[in-house]
């Protein structure tokens, strides 16, 4: 049972005892009155509302418990995205060392120490302790603010692995932590030795020895900090995908014209060249149609091979399709200018369409102005070995595909209209999924 006294209310509590007393709580005033006596004790003091538990007719203070963090709160953060933009700014190891040395050497001994030897060993111990802290505290901050990979969104997890290689991110963080522990251990050891010096000369020697040792360790193993700096810069430069905004993902073989379509449809300005794998990462652009904003991603091209043989650029494309709610704009080049035969493109298209058939889909045949000319004929093309579906694909492409030419702007208006319809349908999917998730949580 709990009771609460408020400053806005007045209450009287009779208590039994040797003398009957009445405690009166009023606004900003506490009074104790004795009925049998005329003297009154008054304490004028501002009071605050407090809570007490009633135990055997007396009020006992109830310990305040802090709200506990749900165990699954960290797991809930897994579903978020954009952790790379929250990474801390990492200083180069040289700058950390120079800044720490400069601050440590400004540390003075404690005032009032008359003995020269005691003053010198006090100064040396304080400077070594300061240097140790100035080196270790930034490292600890990095370790606390760089997220663990298991708590990242699956898409961001894939980006880390594909960008730096399996296990490299964790290995760098471990090396930074090992450097921090070594700095703390050596710093404390030499500060303790300096504090035990018996003479001024000995204190100075142990101070210099400790400073040199800490510098040597940080210079030798500070490369881990520089590697962490490179990781932070690289991850922070990766475009952020808004999961609540409809996204159009352009997919296809290398050099089929995906980047040209991104430049045509959106604000994105990817590099456009006539050689494979021009797109070396995920490039983002935005489309505004009828005052509505959408995202467009340009992905590296896919080659005809199994997943085990794919390079990191190709795996990056598959990661986008696997972990992000995107609508797919699949680009085909039947002219042969891309350097890949229509037969190989058909095999890739059939694999991707089966694998990601649950995505909203739109097919586009690019460079259609070149189809009016004589197309490139590949030696590997064997007409007698083709089945009907492949033969049809070579001539007209997939069923319902839009023919587009960026050069003479043929089919651009139709493509823009279809893309808008596709993205509006994707928006409906995102909204229904969000509603379903809210119902499940409730």
Tab-separated table of C-alpha atoms in Angstrom:
chain	number	residue	atom	x	y	z
A	1	UNK	CA	0.000	0.000	0.000
A	2	UNK	CA	1.396	3.409	-0.959
A	3	UNK	CA	0.498	6.911	0.054
A	4	UNK	CA	1.587	10.213	-1.458
A	5	UNK	CA	1.741	13.677	0.083
A	6	UNK	CA	1.450	16.603	-2.299
A	7	UNK	CA	2.347	20.218	-1.833
A	8	UNK	CA	-1.068	21.225	-3.103
A	9	UNK	CA	-2.966	19.354	-0.391
A	10	UNK	CA	-3.010	19.450	3.393
A	11	UNK	CA	-3.479	16.373	5.513
A	12	UNK	CA	-3.282	15.482	9.196
A	13	UNK	CA	-1.981	12.200	10.522
A	14	UNK	CA	-2.783	11.287	14.146
A	15	UNK	CA	-0.051	9.220	15.796
A	16	UNK	CA	-0.179	7.380	19.088
A	17	UNK	CA	2.652	7.821	21.563
A	18	UNK	CA	3.540	9.113	24.988
A	19	UNK	CA	2.093	12.453	23.981
A	20	UNK	CA	-0.534	12.766	21.306
A	21	UNK	CA	0.865	14.703	18.387
A	22	UNK	CA	-0.592	15.878	15.122
A	23	UNK	CA	1.643	16.277	12.078
A	24	UNK	CA	0.314	18.782	9.624
A	25	UNK	CA	1.635	19.037	6.093
A	26	UNK	CA	0.684	22.189	4.268
A	27	UNK	CA	1.977	24.229	1.356
A	28	UNK	CA	5.651	24.796	2.066
A	29	UNK	CA	5.259	24.336	5.822
A	30	UNK	CA	5.564	21.496	8.333
A	31	UNK	CA	3.989	21.925	11.782
A	32	UNK	CA	4.066	19.686	14.831
A	33	UNK	CA	1.407	20.544	17.419
A	34	UNK	CA	1.031	19.164	20.927
A	35	UNK	CA	-2.550	19.418	22.217
A	36	UNK	CA	-1.433	19.392	25.877
A	37	UNK	CA	1.178	22.079	25.335
A	38	UNK	CA	0.948	25.490	23.746
A	39	UNK	CA	4.356	25.608	22.055
A	40	UNK	CA	4.451	24.958	18.308
A	41	UNK	CA	7.454	23.863	16.300
A	42	UNK	CA	7.440	25.192	12.746
A	43	UNK	CA	9.784	24.350	9.896
A	44	UNK	CA	9.258	26.595	6.934
A	45	UNK	CA	10.811	24.834	4.025
A	46	UNK	CA	9.850	24.009	0.501
A	47	UNK	CA	8.670	20.443	0.226
A	48	UNK	CA	8.281	18.113	-2.702
A	49	UNK	CA	5.880	15.295	-3.353
A	50	UNK	CA	7.220	11.973	-2.121
A	51	UNK	CA	6.019	8.394	-1.921
A	52	UNK	CA	6.018	6.140	1.124
A	53	UNK	CA	4.952	2.589	1.767
A	54	UNK	CA	2.675	1.906	4.726
A	55	UNK	CA	4.173	-0.803	6.937
A	56	UNK	CA	2.624	-1.404	10.358
A	57	UNK	CA	1.082	2.054	10.602
A	58	UNK	CA	4.310	3.851	9.686
A	59	UNK	CA	5.579	5.237	6.411
A	60	UNK	CA	8.791	3.658	5.140
A	61	UNK	CA	10.769	4.963	2.201
A	62	UNK	CA	10.332	2.883	-0.935
A	63	UNK	CA	13.533	2.382	-2.970
A	64	UNK	CA	13.282	3.867	-6.432
A	65	UNK	CA	14.008	1.319	-9.133
A	66	UNK	CA	15.390	2.405	-12.479
A	67	UNK	CA	13.472	1.247	-15.543
A	68	UNK	CA	15.181	-1.783	-16.989
A	69	UNK	CA	16.112	-1.871	-20.639
A	70	UNK	CA	14.233	-4.590	-22.534
A	71	UNK	CA	16.450	-7.484	-23.445
A	72	UNK	CA	15.260	-7.432	-27.011
A	73	UNK	CA	15.806	-3.701	-27.518
A	74	UNK	CA	19.166	-4.276	-29.189
A	75	UNK	CA	17.550	-6.828	-31.439
A	76	UNK	CA	14.895	-4.302	-32.400
A	77	UNK	CA	17.659	-2.009	-33.614
A	78	UNK	CA	18.626	-4.644	-36.163
A	79	UNK	CA	15.692	-3.642	-38.331
A	80	UNK	CA	16.912	-0.042	-38.651
A	81	UNK	CA	19.148	1.255	-41.404
A	82	UNK	CA	21.512	4.208	-41.664
A	83	UNK	CA	23.992	3.172	-38.967
A	84	UNK	CA	26.927	4.127	-41.211
A	85	UNK	CA	25.971	7.804	-41.063
A	86	UNK	CA	26.192	7.707	-37.247
A	87	UNK	CA	29.768	6.445	-37.128
A	88	UNK	CA	32.119	8.643	-35.053
A	89	UNK	CA	34.798	10.801	-36.626
A	90	UNK	CA	38.088	8.902	-36.255
A	91	UNK	CA	41.316	10.871	-35.887
A	92	UNK	CA	44.522	9.639	-37.543
A	93	UNK	CA	46.806	7.834	-35.104
A	94	UNK	CA	49.530	10.475	-35.531
A	95	UNK	CA	47.136	13.261	-34.539
A	96	UNK	CA	45.924	11.336	-31.487
A	97	UNK	CA	49.500	10.751	-30.327
A	98	UNK	CA	50.664	14.344	-30.846
A	99	UNK	CA	47.588	15.773	-29.140
A	100	UNK	CA	48.017	13.411	-26.176
A	101	UNK	CA	51.710	14.273	-25.769
A	102	UNK	CA	51.007	17.983	-25.929
A	103	UNK	CA	48.314	17.784	-23.248
A	104	UNK	CA	50.296	15.433	-21.000
A	105	UNK	CA	53.378	17.669	-20.955
A	106	UNK	CA	51.264	20.589	-19.753
A	107	UNK	CA	50.303	18.697	-16.583
A	108	UNK	CA	51.892	20.265	-13.481
A	109	UNK	CA	52.700	18.660	-10.112
A	110	UNK	CA	50.349	19.067	-7.188
A	111	UNK	CA	50.791	22.412	-5.451
A	112	UNK	CA	52.337	22.552	-2.000
A	113	UNK	CA	54.958	19.800	-2.367
A	114	UNK	CA	58.185	21.299	-1.031
A	115	UNK	CA	60.461	18.283	-1.457
A	116	UNK	CA	62.051	18.313	-4.925
A	117	UNK	CA	62.112	14.517	-5.325
A	118	UNK	CA	58.492	14.138	-4.257
A	119	UNK	CA	57.408	16.971	-6.545
A	120	UNK	CA	59.201	15.450	-9.533
A	121	UNK	CA	57.821	11.947	-9.046
A	122	UNK	CA	54.346	13.447	-8.576
A	123	UNK	CA	54.699	15.345	-11.830
A	124	UNK	CA	56.001	12.280	-13.671
A	125	UNK	CA	53.236	10.012	-12.424
A	126	UNK	CA	50.566	12.569	-13.311
A	127	UNK	CA	51.980	13.126	-16.809
A	128	UNK	CA	52.159	9.405	-17.545
A	129	UNK	CA	48.636	8.932	-16.261
A	130	UNK	CA	47.423	11.844	-18.397
A	131	UNK	CA	49.145	10.478	-21.521
A	132	UNK	CA	47.642	7.054	-20.922
A	133	UNK	CA	44.136	8.523	-20.616
A	134	UNK	CA	44.491	10.837	-23.622
A	135	UNK	CA	45.460	7.836	-25.755
A	136	UNK	CA	42.968	5.327	-24.355
A	137	UNK	CA	39.817	7.440	-24.080
A	138	UNK	CA	39.445	8.115	-27.858
A	139	UNK	CA	39.983	4.409	-28.581
A	140	UNK	CA	37.318	3.461	-26.070
A	141	UNK	CA	34.941	5.950	-27.684
A	142	UNK	CA	35.482	4.376	-31.096
A	143	UNK	CA	34.831	0.889	-29.745
A	144	UNK	CA	31.616	2.000	-28.064
A	145	UNK	CA	30.247	3.856	-31.089
A	146	UNK	CA	31.126	1.439	-33.876
A	147	UNK	CA	28.188	-0.993	-33.981
A	148	UNK	CA	28.607	-4.731	-33.814
A	149	UNK	CA	27.918	-6.326	-37.154
A	150	UNK	CA	25.265	-8.680	-35.757
A	151	UNK	CA	23.115	-5.675	-34.766
A	152	UNK	CA	23.192	-4.097	-38.224
A	153	UNK	CA	20.506	-4.367	-40.878
A	154	UNK	CA	21.169	-7.397	-43.143
A	155	UNK	CA	21.809	-5.067	-46.078
A	156	UNK	CA	24.455	-3.121	-44.154
A	157	UNK	CA	25.961	-6.377	-42.916
A	158	UNK	CA	26.379	-7.496	-46.520
A	159	UNK	CA	27.898	-4.158	-47.491
A	160	UNK	CA	30.586	-4.476	-44.803
A	161	UNK	CA	31.493	-8.003	-45.826
A	162	UNK	CA	31.519	-7.254	-49.560
A	163	UNK	CA	33.432	-3.988	-49.185
A	164	UNK	CA	36.183	-5.076	-46.777
A	165	UNK	CA	36.079	-8.876	-46.862
A	166	UNK	CA	34.794	-11.402	-44.367
A	167	UNK	CA	35.906	-10.697	-40.803
A	168	UNK	CA	38.033	-7.612	-41.563
A	169	UNK	CA	35.684	-5.191	-39.755
A	170	UNK	CA	35.724	-7.241	-36.549
A	171	UNK	CA	39.484	-7.829	-36.796
A	172	UNK	CA	40.228	-4.090	-36.958
A	173	UNK	CA	38.019	-3.399	-33.932
A	174	UNK	CA	39.797	-6.165	-31.996
A	175	UNK	CA	43.193	-4.649	-32.811
A	176	UNK	CA	42.014	-1.225	-31.635
A	177	UNK	CA	40.774	-2.765	-28.398
A	178	UNK	CA	44.073	-4.619	-27.927
A	179	UNK	CA	45.971	-1.351	-28.442
A	180	UNK	CA	43.769	0.374	-25.855
A	181	UNK	CA	44.357	-2.354	-23.277
A	182	UNK	CA	48.107	-2.305	-23.855
A	183	UNK	CA	48.257	1.489	-23.506
A	184	UNK	CA	46.325	1.344	-20.222
A	185	UNK	CA	48.482	-1.481	-18.847
A	186	UNK	CA	51.830	0.071	-19.764
A	187	UNK	CA	50.734	3.543	-18.694
A	188	UNK	CA	49.643	2.394	-15.250
A	189	UNK	CA	52.797	0.327	-14.791
A	190	UNK	CA	55.192	3.187	-15.589
A	191	UNK	CA	53.153	5.733	-13.630
A	192	UNK	CA	53.406	3.445	-10.598
A	193	UNK	CA	57.166	3.047	-11.068
A	194	UNK	CA	57.606	6.785	-11.378
A	195	UNK	CA	55.601	7.368	-8.181
A	196	UNK	CA	57.989	5.041	-6.321
A	197	UNK	CA	61.139	6.900	-7.373
A	198	UNK	CA	63.546	7.818	-4.573
A	199	UNK	CA	65.221	10.800	-6.229
A	200	UNK	CA	64.510	13.551	-8.718
A	201	UNK	CA	66.861	12.039	-11.270
A	202	UNK	CA	65.248	8.616	-10.996
A	203	UNK	CA	61.780	10.150	-11.385
A	204	UNK	CA	62.867	11.989	-14.538
A	205	UNK	CA	64.400	8.834	-16.017
A	206	UNK	CA	61.273	6.774	-15.345
A	207	UNK	CA	59.084	9.527	-16.787
A	208	UNK	CA	61.093	9.618	-20.024
A	209	UNK	CA	61.156	5.835	-20.163
A	210	UNK	CA	57.363	5.683	-19.789
A	211	UNK	CA	56.786	8.374	-22.417
A	212	UNK	CA	59.038	6.595	-24.907
A	213	UNK	CA	57.392	3.239	-24.246
A	214	UNK	CA	53.867	4.573	-24.785
A	215	UNK	CA	54.944	6.369	-27.974
A	216	UNK	CA	56.634	3.236	-29.272
A	217	UNK	CA	53.515	1.119	-28.685
A	218	UNK	CA	51.180	3.629	-30.302
A	219	UNK	CA	53.414	4.157	-33.334
A	220	UNK	CA	53.895	0.424	-33.831
A	221	UNK	CA	50.243	-0.620	-33.477
A	222	UNK	CA	48.493	2.643	-34.407
A	223	UNK	CA	47.883	1.338	-37.931
A	224	UNK	CA	44.713	-0.260	-36.532
A	225	UNK	CA	43.342	3.225	-35.838
A	226	UNK	CA	44.163	4.324	-39.390
A	227	UNK	CA	42.415	1.222	-40.742
A	228	UNK	CA	39.372	2.118	-38.651
A	229	UNK	CA	39.512	5.635	-40.094
A	230	UNK	CA	39.437	4.187	-43.632
A	231	UNK	CA	36.502	1.947	-42.728
A	232	UNK	CA	34.550	4.880	-41.292
A	233	UNK	CA	35.176	7.053	-44.370
A	234	UNK	CA	34.202	4.287	-46.777
A	235	UNK	CA	31.013	3.301	-44.950
A	236	UNK	CA	29.936	6.894	-44.401
A	237	UNK	CA	30.181	7.518	-48.155
A	238	UNK	CA	27.762	4.682	-49.001
A	239	UNK	CA	24.350	6.086	-49.981
A	240	UNK	CA	21.597	5.707	-47.405
A	241	UNK	CA	18.468	3.910	-48.553
A	242	UNK	CA	15.173	5.006	-47.010
A	243	UNK	CA	13.174	1.828	-46.376
A	244	UNK	CA	9.928	3.819	-46.220
A	245	UNK	CA	10.430	5.370	-49.663
A	246	UNK	CA	9.663	3.329	-52.822
A	247	UNK	CA	12.906	2.335	-54.554
A	248	UNK	CA	13.549	1.400	-58.179
A	249	UNK	CA	16.542	-0.883	-58.695
A	250	UNK	CA	18.087	-1.140	-62.166
A	251	UNK	CA	19.454	-4.624	-62.863
A	252	UNK	CA	21.028	-6.259	-65.899
A	253	UNK	CA	24.271	-7.375	-67.524
A	254	UNK	CA	27.274	-5.010	-67.583
A	255	UNK	CA	27.230	-2.126	-70.046
A	256	UNK	CA	23.592	-2.579	-71.117
A	257	UNK	CA	22.730	1.072	-70.385
A	258	UNK	CA	21.573	1.054	-66.756
A	259	UNK	CA	23.591	4.112	-65.794
A	260	UNK	CA	22.269	6.056	-68.792
A	261	UNK	CA	18.708	5.315	-67.708
A	262	UNK	CA	19.476	6.402	-64.144
A	263	UNK	CA	20.769	9.722	-65.472
A	264	UNK	CA	17.671	10.042	-67.614
A	265	UNK	CA	15.123	9.181	-64.925
A	266	UNK	CA	16.625	10.652	-61.755
A	267	UNK	CA	19.003	13.132	-60.171
A	268	UNK	CA	21.730	10.487	-59.974
A	269	UNK	CA	24.826	11.112	-62.117
A	270	UNK	CA	26.667	7.793	-62.463
A	271	UNK	CA	29.656	7.339	-64.732
A	272	UNK	CA	28.707	6.283	-68.253
A	273	UNK	CA	31.416	4.542	-70.299
A	274	UNK	CA	31.535	1.843	-72.913
A	275	UNK	CA	33.163	-0.905	-70.834
A	276	UNK	CA	31.904	-3.464	-68.295
A	277	UNK	CA	31.585	-2.791	-64.554
A	278	UNK	CA	31.502	0.993	-64.914
A	279	UNK	CA	29.347	1.019	-61.773
A	280	UNK	CA	31.693	0.044	-58.933
A	281	UNK	CA	29.174	0.389	-56.134
A	282	UNK	CA	25.608	1.285	-55.291
A	283	UNK	CA	24.709	4.677	-56.771
A	284	UNK	CA	21.605	6.518	-55.627
A	285	UNK	CA	19.363	9.027	-57.342
A	286	UNK	CA	15.892	10.428	-56.738
A	287	UNK	CA	12.814	10.817	-58.915
A	288	UNK	CA	10.127	13.433	-58.368
A	289	UNK	CA	6.865	12.712	-60.180
A	290	UNK	CA	3.721	14.694	-59.377
A	291	UNK	CA	5.369	16.070	-56.205
A	292	UNK	CA	6.118	12.555	-54.978
A	293	UNK	CA	9.690	11.474	-54.236
A	294	UNK	CA	11.156	8.076	-55.086
A	295	UNK	CA	14.619	6.484	-54.979
A	296	UNK	CA	16.570	4.961	-57.862
A	297	UNK	CA	19.596	2.683	-57.457
A	298	UNK	CA	22.127	1.788	-60.127
A	299	UNK	CA	23.762	-1.578	-59.460
A	300	UNK	CA	26.839	-3.335	-60.922
A	301	UNK	CA	26.173	-5.679	-63.839
A	302	UNK	CA	25.695	-9.438	-63.531
A	303	UNK	CA	27.582	-12.055	-65.521
A	304	UNK	CA	26.534	-15.554	-66.504
A	305	UNK	CA	27.997	-17.646	-63.680
A	306	UNK	CA	27.059	-19.214	-60.356
A	307	UNK	CA	27.145	-17.300	-57.057
A	308	UNK	CA	30.355	-18.991	-55.930
A	309	UNK	CA	32.228	-17.456	-58.883
A	310	UNK	CA	30.737	-13.950	-58.667
A	311	UNK	CA	32.901	-11.002	-57.665
A	312	UNK	CA	32.034	-8.577	-54.888
A	313	UNK	CA	30.382	-6.122	-57.269
A	314	UNK	CA	27.937	-8.737	-58.478
A	315	UNK	CA	27.277	-9.899	-54.910
A	316	UNK	CA	26.510	-6.286	-54.031
A	317	UNK	CA	23.707	-6.285	-56.590
A	318	UNK	CA	22.292	-9.507	-55.167
A	319	UNK	CA	22.488	-8.048	-51.644
A	320	UNK	CA	20.351	-5.074	-52.705
A	321	UNK	CA	17.732	-7.361	-54.225
A	322	UNK	CA	17.787	-9.730	-51.249
A	323	UNK	CA	17.574	-7.266	-48.364
A	324	UNK	CA	15.852	-4.121	-49.662
A	325	UNK	CA	12.175	-3.730	-50.653
A	326	UNK	CA	12.787	-2.621	-54.239
A	327	UNK	CA	10.931	-2.705	-57.520
A	328	UNK	CA	13.110	-4.046	-60.349
A	329	UNK	CA	13.722	-2.344	-63.690
A	330	UNK	CA	15.536	-5.032	-65.675
A	331	UNK	CA	17.526	-3.668	-68.627
A	332	UNK	CA	18.236	-5.755	-71.763
A	333	UNK	CA	20.553	-4.958	-74.695
A	334	UNK	CA	19.702	-7.022	-77.774
A	335	UNK	CA	21.964	-4.996	-80.054
A	336	UNK	CA	25.076	-6.834	-78.873
A	337	UNK	CA	26.957	-3.597	-78.179
A	338	UNK	CA	27.296	-4.444	-74.474
A	339	UNK	CA	29.669	-7.285	-75.286
A	340	UNK	CA	27.390	-10.070	-74.053
A	341	UNK	CA	25.280	-12.207	-76.344
A	342	UNK	CA	21.457	-12.126	-76.019
A	343	UNK	CA	21.618	-15.846	-75.153
A	344	UNK	CA	23.793	-15.185	-72.092
A	345	UNK	CA	21.624	-12.233	-71.116
A	346	UNK	CA	18.582	-14.479	-71.370
A	347	UNK	CA	20.144	-17.035	-69.022
A	348	UNK	CA	20.942	-14.338	-66.440
A	349	UNK	CA	17.464	-12.839	-66.814
A	350	UNK	CA	15.767	-16.181	-66.314
A	351	UNK	CA	17.824	-16.902	-63.172
A	352	UNK	CA	17.176	-13.493	-61.594
A	353	UNK	CA	13.464	-13.479	-62.461
A	354	UNK	CA	12.998	-16.869	-60.778
A	355	UNK	CA	15.067	-15.894	-57.764
A	356	UNK	CA	13.416	-12.521	-57.162
A	357	UNK	CA	10.032	-13.086	-58.740
A	358	UNK	CA	8.266	-11.666	-55.679
A	359	UNK	CA	9.496	-8.154	-56.570
A	360	UNK	CA	7.484	-5.799	-58.748
A	361	UNK	CA	9.030	-5.966	-62.200
A	362	UNK	CA	9.417	-3.926	-65.397
A	363	UNK	CA	11.483	-4.947	-68.460
A	364	UNK	CA	13.227	-2.413	-70.684
A	365	UNK	CA	15.104	-2.960	-73.954
A	366	UNK	CA	17.748	-0.252	-74.224
A	367	UNK	CA	19.584	1.065	-77.296
A	368	UNK	CA	16.602	0.278	-79.507
A	369	UNK	CA	17.910	2.731	-82.111
A	370	UNK	CA	20.730	0.252	-82.777
A	371	UNK	CA	18.264	-2.594	-83.396
A	372	UNK	CA	17.219	-0.917	-86.646
A	373	UNK	CA	20.765	-1.351	-87.865
A	374	UNK	CA	22.489	-4.685	-88.313
A	375	UNK	CA	22.881	-6.220	-84.838
A	376	UNK	CA	26.157	-7.768	-83.691
A	377	UNK	CA	26.284	-11.501	-84.371
A	378	UNK	CA	28.108	-13.638	-81.794
A	379	UNK	CA	29.959	-16.818	-82.775
A	380	UNK	CA	28.566	-18.594	-79.720
A	381	UNK	CA	24.997	-18.126	-80.938
A	382	UNK	CA	23.686	-21.461	-82.233
A	383	UNK	CA	20.221	-21.082	-83.732
A	384	UNK	CA	19.562	-24.808	-84.020
A	385	UNK	CA	20.203	-25.430	-80.341
A	386	UNK	CA	17.872	-22.656	-79.146
A	387	UNK	CA	14.425	-23.393	-77.797
A	388	UNK	CA	11.407	-21.297	-78.729
A	389	UNK	CA	11.538	-18.968	-75.723
A	390	UNK	CA	15.148	-18.020	-76.359
A	391	UNK	CA	14.533	-17.486	-80.079
A	392	UNK	CA	11.656	-15.161	-79.241
A	393	UNK	CA	13.805	-13.308	-76.703
A	394	UNK	CA	16.487	-12.642	-79.322
A	395	UNK	CA	14.004	-10.990	-81.647
A	396	UNK	CA	11.675	-8.967	-79.426
A	397	UNK	CA	12.944	-9.438	-75.888
A	398	UNK	CA	10.731	-10.340	-72.893
A	399	UNK	CA	6.972	-10.058	-73.163
A	400	UNK	CA	5.713	-6.538	-72.423
A	401	UNK	CA	9.181	-4.955	-72.489
A	402	UNK	CA	9.421	-1.215	-73.253
A	403	UNK	CA	11.822	-0.195	-76.010
A	404	UNK	CA	13.864	2.852	-75.103
A	405	UNK	CA	16.622	4.851	-76.749
A	406	UNK	CA	18.403	7.450	-74.640
A	407	UNK	CA	20.074	8.805	-77.777
A	408	UNK	CA	16.894	9.881	-79.589
A	409	UNK	CA	14.606	9.740	-76.504
A	410	UNK	CA	12.379	7.088	-78.041
A	411	UNK	CA	10.029	5.510	-75.484
A	412	UNK	CA	11.126	7.835	-72.679
A	413	UNK	CA	7.624	9.151	-71.936
A	414	UNK	CA	6.166	5.644	-71.837
A	415	UNK	CA	8.995	4.502	-69.577
A	416	UNK	CA	8.444	7.419	-67.170
A	417	UNK	CA	4.737	6.626	-66.954
A	418	UNK	CA	5.331	2.916	-66.322
A	419	UNK	CA	8.009	3.657	-63.734
A	420	UNK	CA	5.596	5.955	-61.881
A	421	UNK	CA	2.916	3.246	-61.854
A	422	UNK	CA	5.460	0.690	-60.653
A	423	UNK	CA	6.660	2.912	-57.814
A	424	UNK	CA	3.108	3.743	-56.731
A	425	UNK	CA	2.416	0.011	-56.512
A	426	UNK	CA	5.620	-0.376	-54.481
A	427	UNK	CA	4.441	2.388	-52.151
A	428	UNK	CA	1.216	0.445	-51.589
A	429	UNK	CA	3.242	-2.648	-50.692
A	430	UNK	CA	5.358	-0.744	-48.196
A	431	UNK	CA	2.272	0.794	-46.588
A	432	UNK	CA	0.479	-2.531	-46.236
A	433	UNK	CA	3.592	-4.188	-44.777
A	434	UNK	CA	4.008	-1.355	-42.260
A	435	UNK	CA	0.366	-1.698	-41.209
A	436	UNK	CA	0.752	-5.454	-40.833
A	437	UNK	CA	3.874	-5.048	-38.703
A	438	UNK	CA	2.100	-2.562	-36.419
A	439	UNK	CA	-0.804	-4.980	-35.954
A	440	UNK	CA	1.588	-7.817	-35.052
A	441	UNK	CA	3.403	-5.635	-32.519
A	442	UNK	CA	0.119	-4.537	-30.938
